[in-house]
Amino acid sequence: MKAQTLLQAASFLPIIAMFMFATSHAQNETPALKEVFKKAFHVGAALNREQISRTEANTIKLVEKQFNSITAENIMKWERIHSEPERYDFAPVDSFVAFGEKNKMFIVGHTLIWHNQTPRWVFEDGAGKPADRETLLQRMKDHIFTVMGRYKGRIHGWDVINEAVEDDGSLRQSKYLQIAGEDYLQKAFEWARAADPQAELYYNDYNMWHKGKRETIIRLVRELQAKGVRVDGIGMQGHWGLDYPPLDELEESILAYAELGVKVMITEMDVNVLPDPGGHTGAEITRNYALRKELDPYTEGVPEAVQAKQAKQYGDFFRVLYNHRDKITRVTFWGVHDGVSWHNNWPVAGRTAHSLLFDRNLQPKPAFDAVIQTVRGD
Ligand code: XIL
């Protein structure tokens, strides 16, 4: 009798085991990027204002689970944080930094000196005429000291200069260059170093794999180094597509930047699957095209073949990045999930974008699995 009961109980064991496996599998179902790449590099996401003000609870949960670095998508740009000469809007940034600190994340400041999303007054004299060189430099200095000073020791890395070079390798004819001359670059790095000597300082740009651009940036960084001005890192924005950048050019660029003795990071990664009306690569934010139906093909979801192509592309990129993990310190995605990607509004407003690793319902996509697989297959 006793033996029979035991036997009966034993027959349940596989079922119990299966149940336990299923439960533990369900709990671990989605691996965390920050764990998978823990020994390789930080994995980050850009946060927008709504996420920072914590109105999207599920997105915040996903960020906490998946990422160990954050960048502010817009709230630290000059027009937001310093919209008028005497006005600084720090409140959202304070929350952003507090969120990163609570989660022990690597916090990135984006961005100090950029020609876009900067108010006109910065470059004007008050009567609508161009400001003189001294005035502009003084404004840059005040801005850098005030913004960096407030978060000294708390924000770990800064995009000091964003997008100062054109794809052909010429210096961008921005108002900074036109009014202040080429040494605005050096001054920005010097002031940033003085404002927070512990922070990492970066040059950040798109199309960083373009040869012309790469050569100029390498020359600029070398010139700064020769003058004793240290640049700590090169940010390759990583706004990429289904057929660019070529893997060999990406790899050559990582190697070339690393040769400077600086850290390399992918700072704004996304892989756009939507057609680009101008056939451009890169991320020139002033480009803007009218919405036409054929430019917005995946409003009801992405066909499997396109999902697979994107997954392959993400996997290929991450294999390169993971192979060079001794040079790469961070990979940051430009947004948390497809629903909030800037590609929903750029370069065509009102499209349905699918550029990131998580879909609109915050579910991991095939691209996510492909990224995870680059380590698991190691
Ligand atoms: C983008 C933001 O994602 C958008 O919300 C905003 O409207 C325009 O700027 N390069 C950069 C980022 O350095 O700051 C840009 O972010 C994308 C291109």
mmCIF file of C-alpha atoms and ligand atoms in Angstrom:
data_model
loop_
_atom_site.group_PDB
_atom_site.id
_atom_site.type_symbol
_atom_site.label_atom_id
_atom_site.label_comp_id
_atom_site.label_asym_id
_atom_site.label_seq_id
_atom_site.Cartn_x
_atom_site.Cartn_y
_atom_site.Cartn_z
ATOM 1 C CA MET A 1 0.000 0.000 0.000
ATOM 2 C CA LYS A 2 2.714 2.369 1.074
ATOM 3 C CA ALA A 3 4.843 1.501 -1.937
ATOM 4 C CA GLN A 4 1.923 2.177 -4.223
ATOM 5 C CA THR A 5 1.432 5.688 -2.786
ATOM 6 C CA LEU A 6 5.088 6.398 -3.275
ATOM 7 C CA LEU A 7 4.856 5.184 -6.830
ATOM 8 C CA GLN A 8 1.839 7.365 -7.447
ATOM 9 C CA ALA A 9 3.643 10.350 -6.012
ATOM 10 C CA ALA A 10 6.669 9.585 -8.121
ATOM 11 C CA SER A 11 4.590 9.625 -11.270
ATOM 12 C CA PHE A 12 3.801 13.260 -10.578
ATOM 13 C CA LEU A 13 7.443 14.216 -10.337
ATOM 14 C CA PRO A 14 8.011 14.896 -14.036
ATOM 15 C CA ILE A 15 4.910 17.067 -14.066
ATOM 16 C CA ILE A 16 6.117 18.984 -11.034
ATOM 17 C CA ALA A 17 9.538 19.326 -12.603
ATOM 18 C CA MET A 18 8.017 20.562 -15.832
ATOM 19 C CA PHE A 19 5.954 23.079 -13.927
ATOM 20 C CA MET A 20 9.003 24.324 -12.040
ATOM 21 C CA PHE A 21 10.958 24.624 -15.270
ATOM 22 C CA ALA A 22 8.132 26.484 -16.942
ATOM 23 C CA THR A 23 7.886 28.914 -14.049
ATOM 24 C CA SER A 24 11.592 29.593 -13.877
ATOM 25 C CA HIS A 25 11.736 29.899 -17.652
ATOM 26 C CA ALA A 26 8.881 32.358 -17.640
ATOM 27 C CA GLN A 27 10.626 34.436 -14.993
ATOM 28 C CA ASN A 28 13.861 34.493 -16.930
ATOM 29 C CA GLU A 29 12.218 34.633 -20.299
ATOM 30 C CA THR A 30 13.620 37.941 -21.417
ATOM 31 C CA PRO A 31 17.291 38.292 -20.635
ATOM 32 C CA ALA A 32 18.520 41.740 -19.663
ATOM 33 C CA LEU A 33 20.860 43.496 -22.076
ATOM 34 C CA LYS A 34 22.759 45.034 -19.180
ATOM 35 C CA GLU A 35 23.445 41.577 -17.731
ATOM 36 C CA VAL A 36 24.279 39.885 -21.002
ATOM 37 C CA PHE A 37 26.796 42.604 -21.912
ATOM 38 C CA LYS A 38 27.931 43.281 -18.351
ATOM 39 C CA LYS A 39 31.537 42.349 -18.968
ATOM 40 C CA ALA A 40 31.610 44.021 -22.395
ATOM 41 C CA PHE A 41 30.144 47.545 -22.196
ATOM 42 C CA HIS A 42 27.329 49.624 -20.745
ATOM 43 C CA VAL A 43 24.033 49.329 -22.601
ATOM 44 C CA GLY A 44 21.987 52.506 -22.517
ATOM 45 C CA ALA A 45 18.801 54.152 -23.730
ATOM 46 C CA ALA A 46 17.796 57.725 -24.443
ATOM 47 C CA LEU A 47 14.877 58.878 -22.311
ATOM 48 C CA ASN A 48 12.315 61.463 -23.327
ATOM 49 C CA ARG A 49 10.522 63.928 -21.114
ATOM 50 C CA GLU A 50 7.447 61.766 -20.458
ATOM 51 C CA GLN A 51 9.575 58.841 -19.394
ATOM 52 C CA ILE A 52 11.610 61.047 -17.120
ATOM 53 C CA SER A 53 8.506 62.466 -15.511
ATOM 54 C CA ARG A 54 7.582 58.806 -14.965
ATOM 55 C CA THR A 55 4.208 58.899 -16.683
ATOM 56 C CA GLU A 56 5.012 55.681 -18.544
ATOM 57 C CA ALA A 57 5.384 53.207 -15.691
ATOM 58 C CA ASN A 58 5.900 50.145 -17.885
ATOM 59 C CA THR A 59 8.547 51.828 -19.963
ATOM 60 C CA ILE A 60 10.371 52.823 -16.799
ATOM 61 C CA LYS A 61 10.255 49.216 -15.593
ATOM 62 C CA LEU A 62 11.712 48.075 -18.878
ATOM 63 C CA VAL A 63 14.474 50.681 -18.661
ATOM 64 C CA GLU A 64 15.334 49.596 -15.126
ATOM 65 C CA LYS A 65 15.469 45.972 -16.133
ATOM 66 C CA GLN A 66 17.346 46.291 -19.415
ATOM 67 C CA PHE A 67 19.717 49.250 -19.272
ATOM 68 C CA ASN A 68 22.535 50.513 -17.072
ATOM 69 C CA SER A 69 23.076 53.855 -18.763
ATOM 70 C CA ILE A 70 20.777 56.728 -19.743
ATOM 71 C CA THR A 71 21.034 59.753 -22.010
ATOM 72 C CA ALA A 72 18.502 62.590 -22.151
ATOM 73 C CA GLU A 73 16.972 62.686 -25.622
ATOM 74 C CA ASN A 74 16.134 66.408 -25.586
ATOM 75 C CA ILE A 75 15.896 68.002 -22.139
ATOM 76 C CA MET A 76 19.555 68.973 -21.926
ATOM 77 C CA LYS A 77 19.773 70.612 -25.324
ATOM 78 C CA TRP A 78 20.460 74.325 -25.159
ATOM 79 C CA GLU A 79 16.935 75.376 -26.268
ATOM 80 C CA ARG A 80 15.433 73.327 -23.447
ATOM 81 C CA ILE A 81 17.804 73.760 -20.549
ATOM 82 C CA HIS A 82 18.759 77.402 -21.283
ATOM 83 C CA SER A 83 16.003 78.853 -23.441
ATOM 84 C CA GLU A 84 16.626 82.479 -22.509
ATOM 85 C CA PRO A 85 19.808 84.241 -21.399
ATOM 86 C CA GLU A 86 18.829 84.313 -17.737
ATOM 87 C CA ARG A 87 16.663 81.220 -17.645
ATOM 88 C CA TYR A 88 17.768 77.684 -16.918
ATOM 89 C CA ASP A 89 15.196 74.900 -16.763
ATOM 90 C CA PHE A 90 16.830 72.291 -14.574
ATOM 91 C CA ALA A 91 13.804 70.557 -13.057
ATOM 92 C CA PRO A 92 13.424 67.753 -15.647
ATOM 93 C CA VAL A 93 17.163 67.188 -15.709
ATOM 94 C CA ASP A 94 17.230 66.933 -11.919
ATOM 95 C CA SER A 95 14.661 64.107 -12.145
ATOM 96 C CA PHE A 96 16.593 62.429 -14.936
ATOM 97 C CA VAL A 97 19.803 62.452 -12.919
ATOM 98 C CA ALA A 98 18.017 61.281 -9.754
ATOM 99 C CA PHE A 99 16.520 58.364 -11.701
ATOM 100 C CA GLY A 100 19.938 57.355 -13.000
ATOM 101 C CA GLU A 101 21.471 57.620 -9.544
ATOM 102 C CA LYS A 102 18.704 55.569 -7.955
ATOM 103 C CA ASN A 103 19.457 52.811 -10.435
ATOM 104 C CA LYS A 104 23.251 53.254 -10.288
ATOM 105 C CA MET A 105 23.371 53.991 -13.993
ATOM 106 C CA PHE A 106 26.073 55.623 -16.107
ATOM 107 C CA ILE A 107 24.532 59.015 -16.837
ATOM 108 C CA VAL A 108 25.277 60.896 -20.058
ATOM 109 C CA GLY A 109 24.809 64.605 -20.689
ATOM 110 C CA HIS A 110 23.665 65.377 -24.235
ATOM 111 C CA THR A 111 24.706 67.877 -25.478
ATOM 112 C CA LEU A 112 26.641 71.068 -24.695
ATOM 113 C CA ILE A 113 27.635 72.609 -28.030
ATOM 114 C CA TRP A 114 25.557 71.794 -31.108
ATOM 115 C CA HIS A 115 24.375 73.979 -33.995
ATOM 116 C CA ASN A 116 20.820 72.549 -33.788
ATOM 117 C CA GLN A 117 18.194 72.992 -31.070
ATOM 118 C CA THR A 118 20.014 76.099 -29.893
ATOM 119 C CA PRO A 119 18.129 79.392 -29.525
ATOM 120 C CA ARG A 120 18.925 82.252 -31.891
ATOM 121 C CA TRP A 121 19.835 84.641 -29.094
ATOM 122 C CA VAL A 122 22.998 82.640 -28.463
ATOM 123 C CA PHE A 123 24.382 83.864 -31.795
ATOM 124 C CA GLU A 124 22.844 87.345 -31.850
ATOM 125 C CA ASP A 125 23.615 90.701 -30.298
ATOM 126 C CA GLY A 126 20.105 91.585 -29.118
ATOM 127 C CA ALA A 127 19.284 93.650 -32.213
ATOM 128 C CA GLY A 128 19.141 90.634 -34.512
ATOM 129 C CA LYS A 129 22.721 91.082 -35.760
ATOM 130 C CA PRO A 130 25.375 88.408 -35.312
ATOM 131 C CA ALA A 131 26.999 88.423 -31.888
ATOM 132 C CA ASP A 132 30.720 89.154 -31.804
ATOM 133 C CA ARG A 133 33.272 86.453 -31.086
ATOM 134 C CA GLU A 134 33.869 87.427 -27.454
ATOM 135 C CA THR A 135 30.160 87.468 -26.663
ATOM 136 C CA LEU A 136 29.570 84.053 -28.187
ATOM 137 C CA LEU A 137 32.578 82.515 -26.439
ATOM 138 C CA GLN A 138 31.501 84.009 -23.120
ATOM 139 C CA ARG A 139 28.012 82.541 -23.573
ATOM 140 C CA MET A 140 29.436 79.131 -24.370
ATOM 141 C CA LYS A 141 31.651 79.303 -21.312
ATOM 142 C CA ASP A 142 28.815 80.379 -18.994
ATOM 143 C CA HIS A 143 26.551 77.685 -20.405
ATOM 144 C CA ILE A 144 29.129 74.922 -19.972
ATOM 145 C CA PHE A 145 30.061 75.984 -16.441
ATOM 146 C CA THR A 146 26.481 76.440 -15.308
ATOM 147 C CA VAL A 147 25.098 73.211 -16.739
ATOM 148 C CA MET A 148 28.072 70.974 -15.968
ATOM 149 C CA GLY A 149 28.632 72.690 -12.645
ATOM 150 C CA ARG A 150 25.160 71.811 -11.433
ATOM 151 C CA TYR A 151 25.690 68.103 -12.097
ATOM 152 C CA LYS A 152 29.377 67.939 -11.232
ATOM 153 C CA GLY A 153 30.338 64.450 -10.127
ATOM 154 C CA ARG A 154 26.856 63.132 -10.939
ATOM 155 C CA ILE A 155 26.752 63.112 -14.742
ATOM 156 C CA HIS A 156 29.541 60.804 -15.826
ATOM 157 C CA GLY A 157 30.078 61.642 -19.473
ATOM 158 C CA TRP A 158 29.253 64.597 -21.722
ATOM 159 C CA ASP A 159 28.787 65.072 -25.447
ATOM 160 C CA VAL A 160 30.764 68.306 -25.438
ATOM 161 C CA ILE A 161 30.635 68.846 -29.198
ATOM 162 C CA ASN A 162 27.933 67.378 -31.394
ATOM 163 C CA GLU A 163 28.140 67.225 -35.201
ATOM 164 C CA ALA A 164 30.866 69.769 -35.997
ATOM 165 C CA VAL A 165 32.051 68.024 -39.166
ATOM 166 C CA GLU A 166 30.334 67.449 -42.516
ATOM 167 C CA ASP A 167 30.318 64.097 -44.292
ATOM 168 C CA ASP A 168 32.936 65.311 -46.791
ATOM 169 C CA GLY A 169 35.304 66.118 -43.959
ATOM 170 C CA SER A 170 34.974 69.889 -44.011
ATOM 171 C CA LEU A 171 34.197 71.709 -40.784
ATOM 172 C CA ARG A 172 30.500 72.429 -40.542
ATOM 173 C CA GLN A 173 29.780 76.072 -41.334
ATOM 174 C CA SER A 174 27.833 76.538 -38.131
ATOM 175 C CA LYS A 175 27.393 79.879 -36.417
ATOM 176 C CA TYR A 176 29.920 78.702 -33.854
ATOM 177 C CA LEU A 177 32.529 78.309 -36.574
ATOM 178 C CA GLN A 178 31.540 81.442 -38.453
ATOM 179 C CA ILE A 179 31.520 83.708 -35.430
ATOM 180 C CA ALA A 180 34.083 82.192 -33.092
ATOM 181 C CA GLY A 181 36.466 80.429 -35.496
ATOM 182 C CA GLU A 182 37.864 76.902 -35.334
ATOM 183 C CA ASP A 183 39.197 77.187 -31.802
ATOM 184 C CA TYR A 184 35.666 77.120 -30.384
ATOM 185 C CA LEU A 185 36.198 73.363 -30.367
ATOM 186 C CA GLN A 186 39.295 73.552 -28.196
ATOM 187 C CA LYS A 187 37.746 76.091 -25.859
ATOM 188 C CA ALA A 188 34.642 73.975 -25.358
ATOM 189 C CA PHE A 189 36.737 70.996 -24.280
ATOM 190 C CA GLU A 190 38.925 73.142 -22.015
ATOM 191 C CA TRP A 191 35.960 74.714 -20.269
ATOM 192 C CA ALA A 192 34.225 71.368 -19.914
ATOM 193 C CA ARG A 193 37.369 69.875 -18.357
ATOM 194 C CA ALA A 194 37.590 72.763 -15.923
ATOM 195 C CA ALA A 195 33.882 72.581 -15.065
ATOM 196 C CA ASP A 196 34.096 68.908 -14.037
ATOM 197 C CA PRO A 197 37.585 67.380 -14.151
ATOM 198 C CA GLN A 198 36.228 63.904 -13.347
ATOM 199 C CA ALA A 199 33.713 63.697 -16.190
ATOM 200 C CA GLU A 200 34.441 61.943 -19.473
ATOM 201 C CA LEU A 201 34.310 64.325 -22.448
ATOM 202 C CA TYR A 202 33.225 63.232 -25.903
ATOM 203 C CA TYR A 203 33.067 64.301 -29.522
ATOM 204 C CA ASN A 204 29.790 62.905 -30.959
ATOM 205 C CA ASP A 205 28.570 62.753 -34.567
ATOM 206 C CA TYR A 206 26.610 60.755 -37.152
ATOM 207 C CA ASN A 207 28.050 58.958 -40.206
ATOM 208 C CA MET A 208 31.217 58.438 -38.222
ATOM 209 C CA TRP A 209 32.118 55.552 -40.502
ATOM 210 C CA HIS A 210 32.379 57.888 -43.543
ATOM 211 C CA LYS A 211 36.037 58.091 -44.463
ATOM 212 C CA GLY A 212 36.185 61.850 -45.007
ATOM 213 C CA LYS A 213 34.521 62.585 -41.726
ATOM 214 C CA ARG A 214 36.647 60.079 -39.891
ATOM 215 C CA GLU A 215 39.906 61.578 -41.160
ATOM 216 C CA THR A 216 38.937 65.092 -40.114
ATOM 217 C CA ILE A 217 37.815 64.001 -36.665
ATOM 218 C CA ILE A 218 41.020 62.088 -36.136
ATOM 219 C CA ARG A 219 43.013 65.143 -37.187
ATOM 220 C CA LEU A 220 41.018 67.403 -34.862
ATOM 221 C CA VAL A 221 41.439 65.105 -31.871
ATOM 222 C CA ARG A 222 45.166 64.735 -32.556
ATOM 223 C CA GLU A 223 45.563 68.508 -32.760
ATOM 224 C CA LEU A 224 43.778 68.902 -29.452
ATOM 225 C CA GLN A 225 45.912 66.191 -27.893
ATOM 226 C CA ALA A 226 49.069 67.905 -29.176
ATOM 227 C CA LYS A 227 47.933 71.050 -27.341
ATOM 228 C CA GLY A 228 47.381 69.078 -24.168
ATOM 229 C CA VAL A 229 43.593 69.056 -24.475
ATOM 230 C CA ARG A 230 42.265 65.595 -23.745
ATOM 231 C CA VAL A 231 39.221 64.107 -25.444
ATOM 232 C CA ASP A 232 38.108 60.965 -23.601
ATOM 233 C CA GLY A 233 35.785 59.404 -26.095
ATOM 234 C CA ILE A 234 34.383 59.358 -29.589
ATOM 235 C CA GLY A 235 30.651 58.864 -29.906
ATOM 236 C CA MET A 236 29.522 57.226 -33.128
ATOM 237 C CA GLN A 237 25.837 58.058 -33.127
ATOM 238 C CA GLY A 238 24.772 54.813 -34.792
ATOM 239 C CA HIS A 239 21.696 55.975 -36.709
ATOM 240 C CA TRP A 240 21.965 53.105 -39.168
ATOM 241 C CA GLY A 241 19.863 51.342 -41.771
ATOM 242 C CA LEU A 242 19.198 47.977 -43.350
ATOM 243 C CA ASP A 243 22.032 48.403 -45.846
ATOM 244 C CA TYR A 244 24.561 50.642 -44.114
ATOM 245 C CA PRO A 245 27.128 51.057 -42.740
ATOM 246 C CA PRO A 246 29.216 48.336 -44.369
ATOM 247 C CA LEU A 247 30.630 46.172 -41.606
ATOM 248 C CA ASP A 248 34.229 46.609 -42.732
ATOM 249 C CA GLU A 249 33.908 50.406 -42.673
ATOM 250 C CA LEU A 250 32.320 50.276 -39.247
ATOM 251 C CA GLU A 251 35.120 48.091 -37.972
ATOM 252 C CA GLU A 252 37.874 50.198 -39.571
ATOM 253 C CA SER A 253 36.389 53.284 -37.966
ATOM 254 C CA ILE A 254 36.242 51.748 -34.505
ATOM 255 C CA LEU A 255 39.886 50.732 -34.859
ATOM 256 C CA ALA A 256 40.915 54.134 -36.192
ATOM 257 C CA TYR A 257 39.229 56.031 -33.338
ATOM 258 C CA ALA A 258 40.568 53.635 -30.738
ATOM 259 C CA GLU A 259 44.084 54.283 -32.093
ATOM 260 C CA LEU A 260 43.731 57.822 -30.743
ATOM 261 C CA GLY A 261 43.827 56.300 -27.290
ATOM 262 C CA VAL A 262 40.203 57.266 -26.605
ATOM 263 C CA LYS A 263 37.146 55.250 -25.708
ATOM 264 C CA VAL A 264 34.710 54.486 -28.500
ATOM 265 C CA MET A 265 30.969 54.353 -27.983
ATOM 266 C CA ILE A 266 27.841 53.916 -30.039
ATOM 267 C CA THR A 267 25.725 56.678 -28.611
ATOM 268 C CA GLU A 268 22.430 56.808 -30.531
ATOM 269 C CA MET A 269 21.768 53.427 -32.034
ATOM 270 C CA ASP A 270 18.732 52.562 -34.129
ATOM 271 C CA VAL A 271 18.261 50.646 -37.379
ATOM 272 C CA ASN A 272 15.599 52.253 -39.533
ATOM 273 C CA VAL A 273 13.521 49.910 -41.719
ATOM 274 C CA LEU A 274 11.491 52.685 -43.370
ATOM 275 C CA PRO A 275 12.383 54.158 -46.770
ATOM 276 C CA ASP A 276 14.425 57.353 -46.745
ATOM 277 C CA PRO A 277 12.961 59.773 -49.307
ATOM 278 C CA GLY A 278 16.309 61.423 -49.926
ATOM 279 C CA GLY A 279 18.326 58.209 -49.981
ATOM 280 C CA HIS A 280 20.479 59.610 -47.176
ATOM 281 C CA THR A 281 22.342 57.955 -44.367
ATOM 282 C CA GLY A 282 23.015 59.839 -41.157
ATOM 283 C CA ALA A 283 20.803 61.976 -38.979
ATOM 284 C CA GLU A 284 20.577 65.539 -40.223
ATOM 285 C CA ILE A 285 17.611 66.609 -38.121
ATOM 286 C CA THR A 286 16.627 69.513 -40.371
ATOM 287 C CA ARG A 287 15.643 67.146 -43.189
ATOM 288 C CA ASN A 288 11.885 66.990 -43.495
ATOM 289 C CA TYR A 289 9.673 65.381 -46.161
ATOM 290 C CA ALA A 290 5.908 65.283 -46.591
ATOM 291 C CA LEU A 291 4.161 62.079 -45.581
ATOM 292 C CA ARG A 292 3.127 59.882 -48.520
ATOM 293 C CA LYS A 293 1.564 56.477 -48.220
ATOM 294 C CA GLU A 294 4.488 54.620 -49.797
ATOM 295 C CA LEU A 295 6.853 56.158 -47.265
ATOM 296 C CA ASP A 296 4.945 54.540 -44.422
ATOM 297 C CA PRO A 297 4.615 50.886 -45.393
ATOM 298 C CA TYR A 298 4.408 49.157 -42.006
ATOM 299 C CA THR A 299 1.576 50.844 -40.147
ATOM 300 C CA GLU A 300 0.017 47.456 -39.392
ATOM 301 C CA GLY A 301 3.239 45.760 -38.377
ATOM 302 C CA VAL A 302 6.470 44.674 -39.986
ATOM 303 C CA PRO A 303 6.513 41.716 -42.406
ATOM 304 C CA GLU A 304 8.529 38.769 -41.152
ATOM 305 C CA ALA A 305 11.149 39.123 -43.864
ATOM 306 C CA VAL A 306 11.845 42.722 -42.840
ATOM 307 C CA GLN A 307 11.950 41.781 -39.146
ATOM 308 C CA ALA A 308 14.468 39.094 -40.059
ATOM 309 C CA LYS A 309 16.573 41.500 -42.082
ATOM 310 C CA GLN A 310 16.630 43.988 -39.234
ATOM 311 C CA ALA A 311 17.516 41.226 -36.789
ATOM 312 C CA LYS A 312 20.390 40.116 -39.000
ATOM 313 C CA GLN A 313 21.627 43.666 -39.287
ATOM 314 C CA TYR A 314 21.491 44.241 -35.514
ATOM 315 C CA GLY A 315 23.213 40.892 -34.980
ATOM 316 C CA ASP A 316 25.963 41.728 -37.476
ATOM 317 C CA PHE A 317 26.559 45.131 -35.885
ATOM 318 C CA PHE A 318 26.632 43.727 -32.396
ATOM 319 C CA ARG A 319 29.063 40.992 -33.402
ATOM 320 C CA VAL A 320 31.477 43.709 -34.508
ATOM 321 C CA LEU A 321 30.870 45.716 -31.347
ATOM 322 C CA TYR A 322 31.223 42.716 -29.087
ATOM 323 C CA ASN A 323 34.428 41.626 -30.811
ATOM 324 C CA HIS A 324 35.823 45.077 -30.036
ATOM 325 C CA ARG A 325 34.546 45.252 -26.495
ATOM 326 C CA ASP A 326 38.060 46.138 -25.304
ATOM 327 C CA LYS A 327 37.654 49.476 -27.138
ATOM 328 C CA ILE A 328 33.924 50.076 -26.792
ATOM 329 C CA THR A 329 32.627 51.282 -23.443
ATOM 330 C CA ARG A 330 28.949 51.878 -24.173
ATOM 331 C CA VAL A 331 26.184 51.189 -26.663
ATOM 332 C CA THR A 332 23.138 53.434 -26.223
ATOM 333 C CA PHE A 333 19.856 53.040 -28.107
ATOM 334 C CA TRP A 334 18.108 56.193 -29.254
ATOM 335 C CA GLY A 335 14.847 55.483 -27.465
ATOM 336 C CA VAL A 336 13.410 52.648 -25.419
ATOM 337 C CA HIS A 337 10.832 51.158 -27.788
ATOM 338 C CA ASP A 338 9.455 51.650 -31.311
ATOM 339 C CA GLY A 339 6.501 53.708 -30.110
ATOM 340 C CA VAL A 340 8.772 56.514 -28.897
ATOM 341 C CA SER A 341 11.528 56.342 -31.496
ATOM 342 C CA TRP A 342 12.295 59.705 -33.091
ATOM 343 C CA HIS A 343 11.908 57.921 -36.443
ATOM 344 C CA ASN A 344 8.131 58.185 -36.007
ATOM 345 C CA ASN A 345 8.659 61.868 -36.800
ATOM 346 C CA TRP A 346 11.907 62.155 -38.702
ATOM 347 C CA PRO A 347 12.618 62.688 -41.554
ATOM 348 C CA VAL A 348 8.886 62.330 -42.242
ATOM 349 C CA ALA A 349 6.405 63.248 -39.519
ATOM 350 C CA GLY A 350 3.649 60.805 -38.623
ATOM 351 C CA ARG A 351 5.138 57.482 -39.706
ATOM 352 C CA THR A 352 5.115 54.179 -37.856
ATOM 353 C CA ALA A 353 8.725 53.395 -37.024
ATOM 354 C CA HIS A 354 10.246 50.054 -36.068
ATOM 355 C CA SER A 355 13.868 50.944 -35.385
ATOM 356 C CA LEU A 356 14.568 49.599 -31.898
ATOM 357 C CA LEU A 357 14.812 46.265 -30.068
ATOM 358 C CA PHE A 358 11.408 46.503 -28.324
ATOM 359 C CA ASP A 359 8.095 46.950 -30.124
ATOM 360 C CA ARG A 360 5.275 49.321 -29.196
ATOM 361 C CA ASN A 361 3.956 46.826 -26.654
ATOM 362 C CA LEU A 362 7.390 46.743 -25.047
ATOM 363 C CA GLN A 363 7.942 43.196 -26.277
ATOM 364 C CA PRO A 364 11.399 42.103 -27.446
ATOM 365 C CA LYS A 365 11.651 41.724 -31.226
ATOM 366 C CA PRO A 366 13.684 39.256 -33.301
ATOM 367 C CA ALA A 367 16.353 41.980 -33.358
ATOM 368 C CA PHE A 368 16.603 41.716 -29.571
ATOM 369 C CA ASP A 369 17.205 37.960 -29.772
ATOM 370 C CA ALA A 370 19.824 38.489 -32.460
ATOM 371 C CA VAL A 371 21.650 40.976 -30.242
ATOM 372 C CA ILE A 372 21.572 38.621 -27.244
ATOM 373 C CA GLN A 373 22.745 35.783 -29.458
ATOM 374 C CA THR A 374 25.982 37.584 -30.301
ATOM 375 C CA VAL A 375 27.168 36.846 -26.780
ATOM 376 C CA ARG A 376 25.469 33.527 -26.237
ATOM 377 C CA GLY A 377 27.008 32.166 -29.421
ATOM 378 C CA ASP A 378 30.457 33.155 -28.151
HETATM 379 C C1 XIL B 1 16.642 64.097 -31.967
HETATM 380 C C2 XIL B 1 15.523 63.708 -30.996
HETATM 381 O O1 XIL B 1 15.459 62.324 -30.912
HETATM 382 C C3 XIL B 1 14.204 64.285 -31.460
HETATM 383 O O2 XIL B 1 13.199 64.053 -30.491
HETATM 384 C C4 XIL B 1 14.349 65.783 -31.730
HETATM 385 O O3 XIL B 1 13.163 66.281 -32.274
HETATM 386 C C5 XIL B 1 15.486 66.051 -32.682
HETATM 387 O O4 XIL B 1 16.680 65.476 -32.185
HETATM 388 N N1 XIL B 1 21.465 63.476 -33.461
HETATM 389 C C6 XIL B 1 21.479 63.856 -32.149
HETATM 390 C C7 XIL B 1 20.236 63.811 -31.360
HETATM 391 O O5 XIL B 1 22.554 64.132 -31.593
HETATM 392 O O6 XIL B 1 20.184 64.816 -30.396
HETATM 393 C C8 XIL B 1 19.007 63.889 -32.245
HETATM 394 O O7 XIL B 1 17.868 63.682 -31.433
HETATM 395 C C9 XIL B 1 19.102 62.890 -33.361
HETATM 396 C C10 XIL B 1 20.301 63.126 -34.215
#
